[in-house]
């Protein structure tokens, strides 16, 4: 892999963000609105729920973690969709870029894009609601890493669909995460789900991340088993998504969808 | 660099887009690929670029099979492409687009290369302008600059002057002609503009329904089919 080529693909998207104030505003706007909304909901539950009693910021912290996951995934998809919308897609695939370079460059650029949106929201949490996500302590980094890996995995899977089936797959890009959110137990414990659904949920790294976040904030104890389970599952899913991406690329070459792909 | 196509077929769900293509384009020559819409020109170019996987056959660039991933990347480093159906990101300035592609192709002394191309193609005054704000003639020149950014040894031109006014079209043709002579570039030109093909191409291949139905120099083809110019020769061949 060559760093200069990956850097080129990254700056293509960073130029795009830098050159448009409405685009930056759009990146910041949704996470901020999300935090304000969940901030008030969180405040309400803190005051009136036995489960969340005296545990200020559990819902709000989970909301920010979920938004980070959502933005990671959407950012990856958006970077790819930008190429389709701008009809630049073919130029990219006739450039000497390896698939591994494309995946790596988009993964890191998606992180930058996500952080632009999420950091202001995180900074607002404290003055507005007296909550800081830093309360999660050192494991916070591992939780973020897990969510970032899962978000990227979903991004790669949706991108594989775009490669294979063309722009018609775009709607799936937007809906993929909404499908998994109920099973991810973002705002409620796993035990709320029916037993048969718990078996399915246990296959998602999200469950371990959010169970662990709640456990740290409510019980003040860290269970590294949850964190390790989440990371291991992520590693498996990420590897599978990369394999699927390669297959989709070769499928797209066979089908001819790489030529003139655009709206 | 030379292009060699051996026994090339492409099927899409039972439809044969390209059938048994065999040809060779020698280093430094300009070859025209003519044919009606849907005859397989874009599919052929797509297979040479490695964007489409042939059903059967081989695409050899400098005797390297581009189906091998390592070869595909090393060949793409020395190849480039322009098509009116492919655009550069509209929200990026001309300079940003050229920087992005220059870095992607690992061009050395990139700023010098950008300056040279922009001087040659009269793009200096548009460097800071968003690509989407340019006229179609100006955009075409930016796409041409992008396609030459890596000083390609092989250039694939898919209707490079489509939708351009005669003056800009003539300018682009002259530039390509001089550039190819100066740099000994191998060019495959797919076009519907017969005067363009007559002017630029040493050799012409006529395609119809996925096959090459005739080839030769412009004069040879006109003489062989008893017509007065390439356009009439083209019409005779595609209507037969």
PDB file of N, CA, C and O in Angstrom, chain B residues 82-113:
ATOM      1  N   UNK B  82     -10.025   9.527 -20.851  1.00  0.00           N
ATOM      2  CA  UNK B  82     -10.950  10.670 -20.838  1.00  0.00           C
ATOM      3  C   UNK B  82     -12.243  10.247 -21.535  1.00  0.00           C
ATOM      4  O   UNK B  82     -12.193   9.534 -22.544  1.00  0.00           O
ATOM      5  N   UNK B  83     -13.353  10.667 -20.964  1.00  0.00           N
ATOM      6  CA  UNK B  83     -14.650  10.340 -21.550  1.00  0.00           C
ATOM      7  C   UNK B  83     -15.633  11.438 -21.168  1.00  0.00           C
ATOM      8  O   UNK B  83     -15.599  11.940 -20.040  1.00  0.00           O
ATOM      9  N   UNK B  84     -16.536  11.812 -22.061  1.00  0.00           N
ATOM     10  CA  UNK B  84     -17.508  12.852 -21.694  1.00  0.00           C
ATOM     11  C   UNK B  84     -18.516  12.360 -20.658  1.00  0.00           C
ATOM     12  O   UNK B  84     -19.238  13.152 -20.070  1.00  0.00           O
ATOM     13  N   UNK B  85     -18.566  11.043 -20.433  1.00  0.00           N
ATOM     14  CA  UNK B  85     -19.523  10.490 -19.478  1.00  0.00           C
ATOM     15  C   UNK B  85     -18.943  10.406 -18.068  1.00  0.00           C
ATOM     16  O   UNK B  85     -19.617   9.985 -17.134  1.00  0.00           O
ATOM     17  N   UNK B  86     -17.679  10.764 -17.942  1.00  0.00           N
ATOM     18  CA  UNK B  86     -17.016  10.729 -16.636  1.00  0.00           C
ATOM     19  C   UNK B  86     -16.565  12.151 -16.318  1.00  0.00           C
ATOM     20  O   UNK B  86     -16.005  12.826 -17.177  1.00  0.00           O
ATOM     21  N   UNK B  87     -16.837  12.605 -15.106  1.00  0.00           N
ATOM     22  CA  UNK B  87     -16.492  13.982 -14.753  1.00  0.00           C
ATOM     23  C   UNK B  87     -15.555  14.016 -13.550  1.00  0.00           C
ATOM     24  O   UNK B  87     -15.417  13.023 -12.850  1.00  0.00           O
ATOM     25  N   UNK B  88     -14.988  15.198 -13.338  1.00  0.00           N
ATOM     26  CA  UNK B  88     -14.188  15.392 -12.122  1.00  0.00           C
ATOM     27  C   UNK B  88     -15.097  16.007 -11.058  1.00  0.00           C
ATOM     28  O   UNK B  88     -16.087  16.645 -11.408  1.00  0.00           O
ATOM     29  N   UNK B  89     -14.768  15.820  -9.773  1.00  0.00           N
ATOM     30  CA  UNK B  89     -15.624  16.394  -8.724  1.00  0.00           C
ATOM     31  C   UNK B  89     -15.886  17.891  -8.961  1.00  0.00           C
ATOM     32  O   UNK B  89     -14.946  18.681  -9.062  1.00  0.00           O
ATOM     33  N   UNK B  90     -17.159  18.235  -9.040  1.00  0.00           N
ATOM     34  CA  UNK B  90     -17.542  19.609  -9.426  1.00  0.00           C
ATOM     35  C   UNK B  90     -17.254  20.631  -8.336  1.00  0.00           C
ATOM     36  O   UNK B  90     -17.020  21.795  -8.612  1.00  0.00           O
ATOM     37  N   UNK B  91     -17.281  20.183  -7.075  1.00  0.00           N
ATOM     38  CA  UNK B  91     -17.116  21.133  -5.970  1.00  0.00           C
ATOM     39  C   UNK B  91     -15.654  21.409  -5.649  1.00  0.00           C
ATOM     40  O   UNK B  91     -15.344  22.253  -4.828  1.00  0.00           O
ATOM     41  N   UNK B  92     -14.750  20.691  -6.302  1.00  0.00           N
ATOM     42  CA  UNK B  92     -13.325  20.946  -6.091  1.00  0.00           C
ATOM     43  C   UNK B  92     -12.839  21.938  -7.146  1.00  0.00           C
ATOM     44  O   UNK B  92     -13.339  21.933  -8.282  1.00  0.00           O
ATOM     45  N   UNK B  93     -11.864  22.762  -6.766  1.00  0.00           N
ATOM     46  CA  UNK B  93     -11.313  23.692  -7.758  1.00  0.00           C
ATOM     47  C   UNK B  93     -10.483  22.890  -8.765  1.00  0.00           C
ATOM     48  O   UNK B  93     -10.135  21.728  -8.514  1.00  0.00           O
ATOM     49  N   UNK B  94     -10.174  23.558  -9.875  1.00  0.00           N
ATOM     50  CA  UNK B  94      -9.369  22.899 -10.915  1.00  0.00           C
ATOM     51  C   UNK B  94      -8.038  22.436 -10.318  1.00  0.00           C
ATOM     52  O   UNK B  94      -7.607  21.299 -10.518  1.00  0.00           O
ATOM     53  N   UNK B  95      -7.406  23.324  -9.548  1.00  0.00           N
ATOM     54  CA  UNK B  95      -6.107  22.985  -8.960  1.00  0.00           C
ATOM     55  C   UNK B  95      -6.224  21.804  -7.990  1.00  0.00           C
ATOM     56  O   UNK B  95      -5.398  20.896  -8.006  1.00  0.00           O
ATOM     57  N   UNK B  96      -7.281  21.818  -7.167  1.00  0.00           N
ATOM     58  CA  UNK B  96      -7.458  20.722  -6.201  1.00  0.00           C
ATOM     59  C   UNK B  96      -7.636  19.382  -6.926  1.00  0.00           C
ATOM     60  O   UNK B  96      -7.051  18.379  -6.541  1.00  0.00           O
ATOM     61  N   UNK B  97      -8.431  19.402  -7.994  1.00  0.00           N
ATOM     62  CA  UNK B  97      -8.613  18.161  -8.764  1.00  0.00           C
ATOM     63  C   UNK B  97      -7.289  17.659  -9.333  1.00  0.00           C
ATOM     64  O   UNK B  97      -7.000  16.453  -9.285  1.00  0.00           O
ATOM     65  N   UNK B  98      -6.502  18.600  -9.856  1.00  0.00           N
ATOM     66  CA  UNK B  98      -5.225  18.172 -10.460  1.00  0.00           C
ATOM     67  C   UNK B  98      -4.240  17.700  -9.386  1.00  0.00           C
ATOM     68  O   UNK B  98      -3.477  16.754  -9.608  1.00  0.00           O
ATOM     69  N   UNK B  99      -4.292  18.325  -8.211  1.00  0.00           N
ATOM     70  CA  UNK B  99      -3.427  17.878  -7.104  1.00  0.00           C
ATOM     71  C   UNK B  99      -3.826  16.460  -6.680  1.00  0.00           C
ATOM     72  O   UNK B  99      -2.971  15.581  -6.521  1.00  0.00           O
ATOM     73  N   UNK B 100      -5.138  16.248  -6.515  1.00  0.00           N
ATOM     74  CA  UNK B 100      -5.618  14.927  -6.082  1.00  0.00           C
ATOM     75  C   UNK B 100      -5.149  13.852  -7.060  1.00  0.00           C
ATOM     76  O   UNK B 100      -4.551  12.838  -6.653  1.00  0.00           O
ATOM     77  N   UNK B 101      -5.397  14.066  -8.354  1.00  0.00           N
ATOM     78  CA  UNK B 101      -5.022  13.025  -9.318  1.00  0.00           C
ATOM     79  C   UNK B 101      -3.510  12.938  -9.496  1.00  0.00           C
ATOM     80  O   UNK B 101      -2.976  11.851  -9.716  1.00  0.00           O
ATOM     81  N   UNK B 102      -2.820  14.069  -9.381  1.00  0.00           N
ATOM     82  CA  UNK B 102      -1.353  14.044  -9.458  1.00  0.00           C
ATOM     83  C   UNK B 102      -0.766  13.179  -8.351  1.00  0.00           C
ATOM     84  O   UNK B 102       0.134  12.369  -8.575  1.00  0.00           O
ATOM     85  N   UNK B 103      -1.315  13.327  -7.161  1.00  0.00           N
ATOM     86  CA  UNK B 103      -0.826  12.533  -6.030  1.00  0.00           C
ATOM     87  C   UNK B 103      -1.236  11.065  -6.189  1.00  0.00           C
ATOM     88  O   UNK B 103      -0.485  10.157  -5.833  1.00  0.00           O
ATOM     89  N   UNK B 104      -2.432  10.850  -6.724  1.00  0.00           N
ATOM     90  CA  UNK B 104      -2.903   9.473  -6.921  1.00  0.00           C
ATOM     91  C   UNK B 104      -1.995   8.728  -7.903  1.00  0.00           C
ATOM     92  O   UNK B 104      -1.752   7.545  -7.763  1.00  0.00           O
ATOM     93  N   UNK B 105      -1.496   9.469  -8.913  1.00  0.00           N
ATOM     94  CA  UNK B 105      -0.607   8.856  -9.901  1.00  0.00           C
ATOM     95  C   UNK B 105       0.867   9.024  -9.500  1.00  0.00           C
ATOM     96  O   UNK B 105       1.746   8.710 -10.296  1.00  0.00           O
ATOM     97  N   UNK B 106       1.098   9.544  -8.295  1.00  0.00           N
ATOM     98  CA  UNK B 106       2.455   9.737  -7.748  1.00  0.00           C
ATOM     99  C   UNK B 106       3.361  10.515  -8.703  1.00  0.00           C
ATOM    100  O   UNK B 106       4.490  10.107  -8.992  1.00  0.00           O
ATOM    101  N   UNK B 107       2.832  11.622  -9.207  1.00  0.00           N
ATOM    102  CA  UNK B 107       3.595  12.457 -10.142  1.00  0.00           C
ATOM    103  C   UNK B 107       4.683  13.208  -9.380  1.00  0.00           C
ATOM    104  O   UNK B 107       4.420  13.822  -8.342  1.00  0.00           O
ATOM    105  N   UNK B 108       5.891  13.133  -9.933  1.00  0.00           N
ATOM    106  CA  UNK B 108       6.996  13.877  -9.298  1.00  0.00           C
ATOM    107  C   UNK B 108       6.936  15.332  -9.776  1.00  0.00           C
ATOM    108  O   UNK B 108       6.501  15.587 -10.891  1.00  0.00           O
ATOM    109  N   UNK B 109       7.431  16.246  -8.962  1.00  0.00           N
ATOM    110  CA  UNK B 109       7.373  17.688  -9.264  1.00  0.00           C
ATOM    111  C   UNK B 109       5.961  18.079  -9.723  1.00  0.00           C
ATOM    112  O   UNK B 109       5.772  18.661 -10.800  1.00  0.00           O
ATOM    113  N   UNK B 110       4.996  17.723  -8.914  1.00  0.00           N
ATOM    114  CA  UNK B 110       3.584  17.876  -9.300  1.00  0.00           C
ATOM    115  C   UNK B 110       3.225  19.319  -9.655  1.00  0.00           C
ATOM    116  O   UNK B 110       2.534  19.566 -10.640  1.00  0.00           O
ATOM    117  N   UNK B 111       3.716  20.279  -8.842  1.00  0.00           N
ATOM    118  CA  UNK B 111       3.339  21.667  -9.113  1.00  0.00           C
ATOM    119  C   UNK B 111       3.838  22.113 -10.484  1.00  0.00           C
ATOM    120  O   UNK B 111       3.117  22.810 -11.214  1.00  0.00           O
ATOM    121  N   UNK B 112       5.044  21.674 -10.854  1.00  0.00           N
ATOM    122  CA  UNK B 112       5.568  22.017 -12.191  1.00  0.00           C
ATOM    123  C   UNK B 112       4.694  21.412 -13.282  1.00  0.00           C
ATOM    124  O   UNK B 112       4.415  22.046 -14.299  1.00  0.00           O
ATOM    125  N   UNK B 113       4.301  20.159 -13.051  1.00  0.00           N
ATOM    126  CA  UNK B 113       3.477  19.455 -14.048  1.00  0.00           C
ATOM    127  C   UNK B 113       2.133  20.169 -14.220  1.00  0.00           C
ATOM    128  O   UNK B 113       1.661  20.359 -15.343  1.00  0.00           O
TER     129      UNK B 113
END
